[in-house]
Coordinates of C-alpha atoms in Angstrom, one line a residue:
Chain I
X1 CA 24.3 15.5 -10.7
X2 CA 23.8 12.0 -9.5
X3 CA 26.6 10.1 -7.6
X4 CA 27.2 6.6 -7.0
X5 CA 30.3 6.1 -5.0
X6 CA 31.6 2.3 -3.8
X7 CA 27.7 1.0 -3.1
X8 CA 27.1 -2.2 -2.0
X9 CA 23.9 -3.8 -1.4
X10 CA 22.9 -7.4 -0.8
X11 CA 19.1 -9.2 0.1
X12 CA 20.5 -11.6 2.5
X13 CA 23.0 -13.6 1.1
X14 CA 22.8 -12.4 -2.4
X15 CA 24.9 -9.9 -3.0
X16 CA 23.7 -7.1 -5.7
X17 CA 26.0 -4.2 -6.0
X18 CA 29.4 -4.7 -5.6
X19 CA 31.3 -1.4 -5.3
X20 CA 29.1 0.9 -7.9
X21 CA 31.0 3.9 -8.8
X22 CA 29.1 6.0 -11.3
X23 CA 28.6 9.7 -12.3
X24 CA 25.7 11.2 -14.2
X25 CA 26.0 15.0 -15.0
X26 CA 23.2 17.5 -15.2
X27 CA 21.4 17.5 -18.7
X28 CA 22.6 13.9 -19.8
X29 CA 20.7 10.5 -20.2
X30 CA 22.2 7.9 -19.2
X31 CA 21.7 4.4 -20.3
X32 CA 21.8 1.8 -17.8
X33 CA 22.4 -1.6 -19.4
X34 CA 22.7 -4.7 -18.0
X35 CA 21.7 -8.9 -17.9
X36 CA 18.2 -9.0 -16.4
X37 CA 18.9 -10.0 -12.2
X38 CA 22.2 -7.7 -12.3
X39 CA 20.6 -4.8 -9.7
X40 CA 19.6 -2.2 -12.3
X41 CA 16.3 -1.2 -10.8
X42 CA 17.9 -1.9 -7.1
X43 CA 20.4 0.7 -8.8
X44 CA 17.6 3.5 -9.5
X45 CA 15.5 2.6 -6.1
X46 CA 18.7 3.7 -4.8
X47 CA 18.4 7.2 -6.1
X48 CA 14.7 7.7 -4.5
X49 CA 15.7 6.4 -1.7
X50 CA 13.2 3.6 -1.3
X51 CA 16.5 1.1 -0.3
X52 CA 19.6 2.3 1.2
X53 CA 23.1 1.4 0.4
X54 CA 24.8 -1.2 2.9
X55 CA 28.0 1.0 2.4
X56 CA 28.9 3.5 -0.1
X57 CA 26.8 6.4 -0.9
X58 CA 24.3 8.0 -3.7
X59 CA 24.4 12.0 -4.0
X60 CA 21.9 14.1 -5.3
X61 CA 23.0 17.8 -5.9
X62 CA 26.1 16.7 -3.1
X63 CA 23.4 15.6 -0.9
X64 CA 23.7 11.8 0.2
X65 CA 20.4 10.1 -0.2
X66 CA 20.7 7.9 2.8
X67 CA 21.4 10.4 5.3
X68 CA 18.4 12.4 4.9
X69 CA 15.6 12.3 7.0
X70 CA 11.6 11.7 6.3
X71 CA 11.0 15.6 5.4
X72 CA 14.4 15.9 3.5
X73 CA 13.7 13.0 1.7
X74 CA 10.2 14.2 0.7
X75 CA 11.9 17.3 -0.4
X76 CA 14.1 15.4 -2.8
X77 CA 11.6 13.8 -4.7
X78 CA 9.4 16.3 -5.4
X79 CA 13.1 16.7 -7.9
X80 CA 12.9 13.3 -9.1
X81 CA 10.6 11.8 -11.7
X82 CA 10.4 7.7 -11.4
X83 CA 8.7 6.0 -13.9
X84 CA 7.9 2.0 -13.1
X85 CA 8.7 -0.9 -14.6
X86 CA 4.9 -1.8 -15.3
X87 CA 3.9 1.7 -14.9
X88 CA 2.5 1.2 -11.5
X89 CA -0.7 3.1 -12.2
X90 CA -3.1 3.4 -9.4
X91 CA -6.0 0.9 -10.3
X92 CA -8.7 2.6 -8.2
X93 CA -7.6 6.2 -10.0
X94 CA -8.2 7.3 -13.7
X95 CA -6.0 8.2 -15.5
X96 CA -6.0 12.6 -15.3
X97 CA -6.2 11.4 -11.2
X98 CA -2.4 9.2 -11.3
X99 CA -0.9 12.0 -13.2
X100 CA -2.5 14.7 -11.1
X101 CA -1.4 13.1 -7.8
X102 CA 1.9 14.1 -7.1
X103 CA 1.0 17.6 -8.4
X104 CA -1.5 17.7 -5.6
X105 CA 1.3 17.3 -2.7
X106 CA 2.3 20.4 -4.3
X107 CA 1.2 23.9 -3.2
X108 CA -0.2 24.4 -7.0
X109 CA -3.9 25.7 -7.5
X110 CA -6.6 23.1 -9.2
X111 CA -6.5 25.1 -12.7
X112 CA -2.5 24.6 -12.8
X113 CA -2.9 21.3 -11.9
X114 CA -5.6 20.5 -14.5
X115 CA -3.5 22.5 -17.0
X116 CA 0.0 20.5 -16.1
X117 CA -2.2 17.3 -16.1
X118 CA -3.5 17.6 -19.9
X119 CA -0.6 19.0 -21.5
X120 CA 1.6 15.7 -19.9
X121 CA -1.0 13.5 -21.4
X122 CA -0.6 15.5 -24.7
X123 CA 3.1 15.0 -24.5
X124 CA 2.3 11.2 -24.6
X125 CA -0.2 11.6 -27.4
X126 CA -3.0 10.7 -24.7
X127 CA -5.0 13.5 -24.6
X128 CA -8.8 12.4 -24.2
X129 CA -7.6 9.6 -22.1
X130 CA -8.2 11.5 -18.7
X131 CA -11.2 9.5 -17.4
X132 CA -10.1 6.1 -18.4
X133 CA -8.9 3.6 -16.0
X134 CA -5.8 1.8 -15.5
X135 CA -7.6 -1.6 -16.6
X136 CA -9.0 -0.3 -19.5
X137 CA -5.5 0.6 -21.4
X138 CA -2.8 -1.5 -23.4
X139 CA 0.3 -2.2 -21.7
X140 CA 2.1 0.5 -24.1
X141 CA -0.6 3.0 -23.1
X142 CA 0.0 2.4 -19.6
X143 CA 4.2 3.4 -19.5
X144 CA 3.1 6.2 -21.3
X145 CA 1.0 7.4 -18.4
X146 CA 3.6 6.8 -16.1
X147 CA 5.8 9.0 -18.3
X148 CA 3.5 11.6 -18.3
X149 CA 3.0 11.3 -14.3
X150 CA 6.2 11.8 -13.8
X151 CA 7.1 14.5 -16.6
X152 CA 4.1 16.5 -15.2
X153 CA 6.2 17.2 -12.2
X154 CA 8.9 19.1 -14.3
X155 CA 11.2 17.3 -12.5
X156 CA 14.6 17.8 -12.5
X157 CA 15.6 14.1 -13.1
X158 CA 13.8 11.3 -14.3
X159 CA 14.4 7.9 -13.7
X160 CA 12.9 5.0 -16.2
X161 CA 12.7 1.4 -14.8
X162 CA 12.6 -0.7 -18.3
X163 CA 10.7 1.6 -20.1
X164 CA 10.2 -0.6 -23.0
X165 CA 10.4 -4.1 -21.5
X166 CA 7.4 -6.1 -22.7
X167 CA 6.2 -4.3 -25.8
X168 CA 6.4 -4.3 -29.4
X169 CA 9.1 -2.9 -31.1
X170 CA 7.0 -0.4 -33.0
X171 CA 5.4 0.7 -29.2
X172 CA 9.4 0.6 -27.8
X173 CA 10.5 2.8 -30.4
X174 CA 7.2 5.0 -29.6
X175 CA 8.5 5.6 -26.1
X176 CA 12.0 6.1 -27.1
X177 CA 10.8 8.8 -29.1
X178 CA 9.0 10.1 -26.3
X179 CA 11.3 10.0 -23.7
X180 CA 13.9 12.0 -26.4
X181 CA 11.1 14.5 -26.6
X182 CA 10.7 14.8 -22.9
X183 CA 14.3 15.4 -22.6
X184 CA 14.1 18.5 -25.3
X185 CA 10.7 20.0 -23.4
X186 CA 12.6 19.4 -20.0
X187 CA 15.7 19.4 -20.0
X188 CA 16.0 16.5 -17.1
X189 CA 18.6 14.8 -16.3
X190 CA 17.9 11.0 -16.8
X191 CA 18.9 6.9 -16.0
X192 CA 17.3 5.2 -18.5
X193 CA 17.6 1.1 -17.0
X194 CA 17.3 -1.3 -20.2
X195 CA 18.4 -4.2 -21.6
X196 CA 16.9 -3.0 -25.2
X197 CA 20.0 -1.7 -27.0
X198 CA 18.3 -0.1 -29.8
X199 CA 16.7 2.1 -26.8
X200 CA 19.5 2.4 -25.4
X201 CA 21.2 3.6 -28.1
X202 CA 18.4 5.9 -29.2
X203 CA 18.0 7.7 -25.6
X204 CA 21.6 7.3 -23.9
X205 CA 23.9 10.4 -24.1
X206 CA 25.9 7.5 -22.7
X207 CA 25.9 3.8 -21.7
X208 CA 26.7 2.3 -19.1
X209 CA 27.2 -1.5 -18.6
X210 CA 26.3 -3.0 -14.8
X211 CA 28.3 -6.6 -14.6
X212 CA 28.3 -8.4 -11.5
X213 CA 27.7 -5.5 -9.0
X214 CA 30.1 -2.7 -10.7
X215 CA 30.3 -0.6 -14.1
X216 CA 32.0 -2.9 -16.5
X217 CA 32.3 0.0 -18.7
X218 CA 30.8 3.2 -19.4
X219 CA 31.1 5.4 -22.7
X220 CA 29.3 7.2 -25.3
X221 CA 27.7 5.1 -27.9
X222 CA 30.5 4.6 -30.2
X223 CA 32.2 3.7 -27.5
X224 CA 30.3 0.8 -26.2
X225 CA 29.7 0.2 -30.2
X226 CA 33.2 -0.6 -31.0
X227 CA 34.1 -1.6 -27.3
X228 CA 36.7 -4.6 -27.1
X229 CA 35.3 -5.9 -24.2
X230 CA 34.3 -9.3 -24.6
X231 CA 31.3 -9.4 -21.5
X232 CA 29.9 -6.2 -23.2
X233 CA 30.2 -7.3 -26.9
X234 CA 28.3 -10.3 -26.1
X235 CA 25.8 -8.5 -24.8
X236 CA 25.2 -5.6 -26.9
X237 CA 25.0 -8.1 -29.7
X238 CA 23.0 -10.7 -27.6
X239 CA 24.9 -13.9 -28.3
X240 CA 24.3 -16.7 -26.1
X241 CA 27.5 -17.4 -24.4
Chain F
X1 CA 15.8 -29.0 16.8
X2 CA 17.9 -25.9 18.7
X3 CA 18.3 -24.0 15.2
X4 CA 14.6 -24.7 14.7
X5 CA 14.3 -22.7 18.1
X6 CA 16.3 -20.6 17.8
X7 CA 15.1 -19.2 13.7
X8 CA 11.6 -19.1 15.4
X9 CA 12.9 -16.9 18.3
X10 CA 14.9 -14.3 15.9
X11 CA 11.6 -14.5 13.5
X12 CA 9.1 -13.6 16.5
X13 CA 11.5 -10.7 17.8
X14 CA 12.1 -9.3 14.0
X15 CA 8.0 -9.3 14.1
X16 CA 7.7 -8.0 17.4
X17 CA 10.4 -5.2 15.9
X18 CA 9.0 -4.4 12.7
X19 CA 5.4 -3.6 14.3
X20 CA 6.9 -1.4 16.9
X21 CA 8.5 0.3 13.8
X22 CA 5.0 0.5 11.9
X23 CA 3.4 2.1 15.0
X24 CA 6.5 4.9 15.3
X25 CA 5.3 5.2 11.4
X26 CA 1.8 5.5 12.0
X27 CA 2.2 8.1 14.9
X28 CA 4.4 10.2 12.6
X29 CA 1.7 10.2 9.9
X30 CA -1.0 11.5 11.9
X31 CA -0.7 15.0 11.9
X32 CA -0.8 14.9 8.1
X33 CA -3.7 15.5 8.1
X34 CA -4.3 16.9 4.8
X35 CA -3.5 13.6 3.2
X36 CA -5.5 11.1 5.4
X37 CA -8.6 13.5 6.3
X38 CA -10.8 13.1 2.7
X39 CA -9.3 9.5 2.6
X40 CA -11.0 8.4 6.0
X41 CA -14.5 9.7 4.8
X42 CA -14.1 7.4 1.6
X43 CA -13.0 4.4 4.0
X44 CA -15.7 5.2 6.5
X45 CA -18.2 4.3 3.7
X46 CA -16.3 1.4 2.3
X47 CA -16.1 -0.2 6.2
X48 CA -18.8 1.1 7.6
X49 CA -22.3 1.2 4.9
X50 CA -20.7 -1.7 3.4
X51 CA -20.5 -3.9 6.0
X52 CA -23.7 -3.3 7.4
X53 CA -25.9 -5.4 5.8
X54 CA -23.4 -8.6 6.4
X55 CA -23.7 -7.2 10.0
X56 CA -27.2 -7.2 10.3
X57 CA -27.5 -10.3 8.8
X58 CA -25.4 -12.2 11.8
X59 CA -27.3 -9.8 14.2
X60 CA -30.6 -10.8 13.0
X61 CA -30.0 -14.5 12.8
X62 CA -28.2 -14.2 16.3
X63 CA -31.1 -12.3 18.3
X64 CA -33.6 -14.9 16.9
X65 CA -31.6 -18.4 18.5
X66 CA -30.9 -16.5 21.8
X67 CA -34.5 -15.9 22.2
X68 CA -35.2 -19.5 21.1
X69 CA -32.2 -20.9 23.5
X70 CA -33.1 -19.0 26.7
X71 CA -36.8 -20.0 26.3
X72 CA -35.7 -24.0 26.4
X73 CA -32.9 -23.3 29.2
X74 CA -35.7 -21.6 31.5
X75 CA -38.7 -23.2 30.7
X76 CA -40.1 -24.1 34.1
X77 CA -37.2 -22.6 36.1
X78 CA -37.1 -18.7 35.3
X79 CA -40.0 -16.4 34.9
X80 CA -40.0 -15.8 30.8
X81 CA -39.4 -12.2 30.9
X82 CA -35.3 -13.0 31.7
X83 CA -35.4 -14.2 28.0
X84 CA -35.5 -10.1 27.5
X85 CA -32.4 -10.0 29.7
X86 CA -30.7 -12.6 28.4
X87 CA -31.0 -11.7 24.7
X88 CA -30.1 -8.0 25.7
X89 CA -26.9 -8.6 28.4
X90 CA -25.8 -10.8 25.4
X91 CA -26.1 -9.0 22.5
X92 CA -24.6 -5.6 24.0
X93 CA -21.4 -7.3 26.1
X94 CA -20.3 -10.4 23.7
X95 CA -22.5 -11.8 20.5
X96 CA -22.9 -8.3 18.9
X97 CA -18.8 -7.4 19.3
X98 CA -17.3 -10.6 19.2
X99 CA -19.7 -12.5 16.0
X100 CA -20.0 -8.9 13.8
X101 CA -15.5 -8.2 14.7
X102 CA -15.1 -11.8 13.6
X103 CA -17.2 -11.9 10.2
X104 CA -15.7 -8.3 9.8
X105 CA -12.4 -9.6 9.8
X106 CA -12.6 -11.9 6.9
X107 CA -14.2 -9.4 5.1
X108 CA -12.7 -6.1 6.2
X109 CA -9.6 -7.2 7.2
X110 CA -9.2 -9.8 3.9
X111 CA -10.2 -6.8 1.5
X112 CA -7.2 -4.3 2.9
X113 CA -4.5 -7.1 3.3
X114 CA -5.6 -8.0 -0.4
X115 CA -5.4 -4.6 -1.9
X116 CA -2.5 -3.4 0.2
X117 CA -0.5 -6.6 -1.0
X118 CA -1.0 -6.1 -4.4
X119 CA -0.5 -2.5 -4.2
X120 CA 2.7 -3.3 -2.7
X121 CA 3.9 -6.1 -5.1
X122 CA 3.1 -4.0 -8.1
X123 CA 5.2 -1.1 -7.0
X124 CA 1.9 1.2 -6.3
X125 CA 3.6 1.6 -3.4
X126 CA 6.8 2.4 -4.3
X127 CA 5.4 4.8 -6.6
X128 CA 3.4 6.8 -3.9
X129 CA 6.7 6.9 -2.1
X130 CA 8.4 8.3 -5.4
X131 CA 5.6 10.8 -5.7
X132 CA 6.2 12.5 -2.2
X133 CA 3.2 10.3 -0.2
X134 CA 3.9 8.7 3.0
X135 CA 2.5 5.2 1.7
X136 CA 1.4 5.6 6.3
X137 CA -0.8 8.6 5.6
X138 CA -2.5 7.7 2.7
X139 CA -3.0 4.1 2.9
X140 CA -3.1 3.0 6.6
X141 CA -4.1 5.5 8.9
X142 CA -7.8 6.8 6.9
X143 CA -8.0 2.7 7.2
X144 CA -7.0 2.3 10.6
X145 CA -9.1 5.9 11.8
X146 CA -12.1 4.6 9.7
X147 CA -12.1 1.1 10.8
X148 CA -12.2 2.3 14.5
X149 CA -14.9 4.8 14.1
X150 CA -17.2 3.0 12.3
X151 CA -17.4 -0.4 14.1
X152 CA -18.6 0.9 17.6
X153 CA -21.5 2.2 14.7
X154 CA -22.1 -0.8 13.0
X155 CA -22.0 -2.8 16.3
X156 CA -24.5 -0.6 17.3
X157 CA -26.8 -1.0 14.5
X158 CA -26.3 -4.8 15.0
X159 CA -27.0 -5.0 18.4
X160 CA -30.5 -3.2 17.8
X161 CA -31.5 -5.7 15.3
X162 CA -30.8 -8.6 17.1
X163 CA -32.6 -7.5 20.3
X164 CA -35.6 -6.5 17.8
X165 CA -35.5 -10.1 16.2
X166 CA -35.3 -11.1 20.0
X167 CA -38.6 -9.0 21.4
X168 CA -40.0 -10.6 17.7
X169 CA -39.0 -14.2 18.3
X170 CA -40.2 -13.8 22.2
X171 CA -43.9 -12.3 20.7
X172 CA -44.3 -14.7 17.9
X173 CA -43.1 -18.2 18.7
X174 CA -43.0 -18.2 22.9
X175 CA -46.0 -16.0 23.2
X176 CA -44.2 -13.4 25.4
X177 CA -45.8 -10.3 25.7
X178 CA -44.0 -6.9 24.8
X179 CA -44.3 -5.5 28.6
X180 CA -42.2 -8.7 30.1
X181 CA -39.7 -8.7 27.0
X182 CA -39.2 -5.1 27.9
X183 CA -39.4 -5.6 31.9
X184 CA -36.7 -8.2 31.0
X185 CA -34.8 -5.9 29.0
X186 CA -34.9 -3.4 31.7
X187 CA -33.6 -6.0 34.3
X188 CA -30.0 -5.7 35.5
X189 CA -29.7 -3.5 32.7
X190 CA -26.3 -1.0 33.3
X191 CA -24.7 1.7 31.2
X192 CA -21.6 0.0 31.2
X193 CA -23.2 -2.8 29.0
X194 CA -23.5 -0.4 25.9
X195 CA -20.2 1.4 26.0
X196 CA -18.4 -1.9 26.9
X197 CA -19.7 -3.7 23.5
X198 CA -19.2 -0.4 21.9
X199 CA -15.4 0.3 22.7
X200 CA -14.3 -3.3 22.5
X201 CA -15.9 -2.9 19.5
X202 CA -13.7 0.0 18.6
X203 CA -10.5 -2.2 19.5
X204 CA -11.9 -4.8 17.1
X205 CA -12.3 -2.5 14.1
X206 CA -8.4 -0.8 15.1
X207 CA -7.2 -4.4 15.4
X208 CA -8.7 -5.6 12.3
X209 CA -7.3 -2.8 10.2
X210 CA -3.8 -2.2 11.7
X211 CA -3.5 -6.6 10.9
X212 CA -4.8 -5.7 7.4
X213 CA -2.2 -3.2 6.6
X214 CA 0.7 -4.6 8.1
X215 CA 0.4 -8.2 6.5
X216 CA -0.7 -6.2 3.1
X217 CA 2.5 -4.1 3.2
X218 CA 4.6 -6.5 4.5
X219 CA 3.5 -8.9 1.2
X220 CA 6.3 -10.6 -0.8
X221 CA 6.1 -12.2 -4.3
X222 CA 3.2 -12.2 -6.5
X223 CA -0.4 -13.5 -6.3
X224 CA 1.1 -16.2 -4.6
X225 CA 2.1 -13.6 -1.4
X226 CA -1.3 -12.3 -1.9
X227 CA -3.1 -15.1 -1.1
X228 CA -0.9 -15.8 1.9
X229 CA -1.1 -12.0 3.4
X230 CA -4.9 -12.3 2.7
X231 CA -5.5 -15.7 4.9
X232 CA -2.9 -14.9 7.4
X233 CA -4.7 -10.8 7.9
X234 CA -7.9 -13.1 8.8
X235 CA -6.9 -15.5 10.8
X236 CA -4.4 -13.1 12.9
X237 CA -7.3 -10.6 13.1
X238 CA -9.5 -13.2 14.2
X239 CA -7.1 -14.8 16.8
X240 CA -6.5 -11.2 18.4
X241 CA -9.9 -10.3 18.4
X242 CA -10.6 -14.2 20.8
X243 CA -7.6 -12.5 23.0
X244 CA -8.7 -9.1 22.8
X245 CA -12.2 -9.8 24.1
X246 CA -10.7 -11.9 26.9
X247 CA -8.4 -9.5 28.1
X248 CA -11.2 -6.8 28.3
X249 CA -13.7 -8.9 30.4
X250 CA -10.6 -9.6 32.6
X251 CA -9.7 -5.6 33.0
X252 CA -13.4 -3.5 32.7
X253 CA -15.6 -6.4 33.7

């Protein structure tokens, strides 16, 4: 389970999160929506640890994130699946070497690596990609190699950074599908950060809405569908205010 | 004015703060070994074979004016064979360091502050973090480690071929024999001037690479912060090297 309780972060004098309370249960997806700027992705860094609150806390498993040190930390990713806003592919790597690279800080033998590595590129519909590099794939291609990086952990949660930002709706729906399928072969718990709502509503066991540092409102997809909230209407139906 | 002051004060100390906390990163990452040891031997090729042929090129160049400039100072004054000594006290304790550390730095120190900044700005390094890496083990130390073993080598390979271009220059154009070039070499000649050039060497190469990596992963913004990490990793790296080589005539000279 992942926790957010009263967080607050700022970068100087902008102030992000504002008092982020939020529960995500084991098994569910979770669909973080929200206008671009609003601290989605500060949200998820939060969960990996790569920023720390300025007050409040993130839990993992009842374990708060900011108060681990270097080797716990470590520990806690090896659980956690994060998969980048622009993929974040190593350039200087192909493509069988990004998703075999956290394996390898693993204690896992070359053939289980080789074996996890190929059938995570299967999963993505990439298999005979292995020796291609970063460069030479579409920007559709690319997310789908950082799905498969971080699916071939088996982690148990995954986080996705805009998984669909930038591409065409037929690619979008492409990765929807596959991170719905990645959710029935793993079982992760996942935060799915988007401002697409037909992703949204095509991943998300539920929604939720970030709105000026805090959940505006959070709710299964009928929910948010026939919400009466007037901040969340507009946005769910994108009209310009 | 005072505010001026006083913003450029709290900058240098937050600078002078953030590098203590990189080096209290960089000793942590050491004994992981595992991660940096097949990475240094990759960096020791990329630093080390190359550079070389920029290094020679300086060396080469180098050994031929300080034969032809020793020859017009002493002409008439001093017996020909010091040109030997000259061109070898030179190379070994100041041209061969100082001129290969600072065309090293632009292109050493350039190339790891580029790709470290846009690692950094495009979330690679996030990612390593994500994927249980200490961005420290696997990006800076094999770069730092390789940077400081392979200089004193490439310094060395420099100094040779500017004290060859020397003994060349001397036979060729100022009609020096081989014997006196040599005789001249031999003169005044200490240990202390090889391992000198060689370890300030080494603290050129660590210098060059611990500037590279902290401006690269300290880089902000887009190819805009690139460009800024890359100019300011050469021109820091070159400015410590100036202050570097001072201090070490001062203290082992």
């Amino acid at each position: 389970m992942i926790r957010f309780t009263d967080v607050q972060k700022a970068f100087g004098t902008k102030r992000v999160l504002e008092g982020l309370t939020l529960d995500v249960p084991d098994g569910e997806t979770l669909a973080l929506i929200g206008y671009s700027g609003t601290g989605k992705s500060v949200t998820l860094k939060h969960v990996v640890g790569l920023i720390e609150p300025d007050a409040g806390e993130v839990y993992v498993d009842d374990v708060a994130v900011s108060t681990l040190d270097r080797a716990a930390l470590t520990a806690l990713r090896r659980e956690i699946g994060y998969v980048f806003q622009f993929a974040a592919l190593f350039d200087s790597l192909s493509v069988a070497d990004n998703v075999a690279l956290g394996l390898r800080r693993r204690d896992l033998h070359d053939d289980e690596i080789e074996e996890r590595v190929h059938e995570a590129l299967a999963l993505v519909d990439l298999t005979g990609s292995d020796a291609a590099l970063p460069a030479e794939l579409s920007g559709g291609m690319r997310k789908r190699v950082g799905i498969a990086r971080a699916i071939a952990l088996q982690p148990r949660y995954i986080l996705y950074d805009e998984p669909t930002t930038g591409l065409d709706p037929v690619t979008s729906a492409v990765i929807d599908q596959l991170m719905v399928r990645t959710r029935e072969h793993t079982g992760a718990t996942a935060i799915v950060v988007t401002h697409d709502m037909r992703s949204a509503y095509t991943v998300g066991d539920r929604i939720a809405m970030l709105y000026e540092g805090r959940i505006r409102q959070v709710g299964t997809v009928e929910e948010i569908q026939q919400t009466d909230d007037a901040v969340v209407r507009q946005f769910i139906e994108g009209r310009p205010g | 004015m005072i505010a001026a002051i006083g913003r450029r004060t709290v900058a240098a100390i937050s600078a002078v703060g953030r590098f203590g906390h990189f080096l209290q990163d960089f000793i942590r990452a050491v004994p992981d070994v595992g991660t940096w040891g097949r990475l240094t031997a990759l960096q020791m090729r990329r630093i080390g074979v190359d550079s070389l042929p920029v290094a020679l090129f300086i060396a080469a160049f180098t050994g031929i004016v300080l034969a032809l400039q020793a020859s017009y100072t002493f002409t008439g004054a001093v017996p020909m064979y010091f040109v030997g000594t000259l061109v070898g006290k030179t190379m070994m304790l100041e041209l061969g360091p100082v001129l290969v550390g600072l065309a090293l730095a632009g292109r050493v120190g350039a190339s790891m502050a580029a790709e470290l900044g846009t690692m950094k700005v495009t979330e690679q390094v996030d990612a390593l973090e994500t994927l249980a890496y200490d961005p420290q083990s696997y990006l800076v130390v094999p770069r730092v480690f390789a940077a400081t073993l392979m200089f004193p080598v490439i310094v060395a390979c420099a100094i040779g071929v500017g004290i060859v271009t020397g003994w060349l220059t001397s036979l060729q154009l100022l009609h020096l024999s081989t014997p006196d070039f040599i005789k001249g070499l031999k003169l005044f000649y200490l240990f202390k001037d090889t391992w000198f050039g060689l370890f300030k060497s080494a603290t050129f190469g660590c210098t060059i690479a611990m500037v590279g990596c902290i401006v690269g992963l300290g880089t902000r913004g887009g190819a805009e912060g690139v460009g800024r990490s890359t100019t300011q990793a050469v021109v820091y790296a070159a400015v410590l090297i100036l202050v570097l080589d001072a201090f070490w005539a001062v203290v082992l000279l």
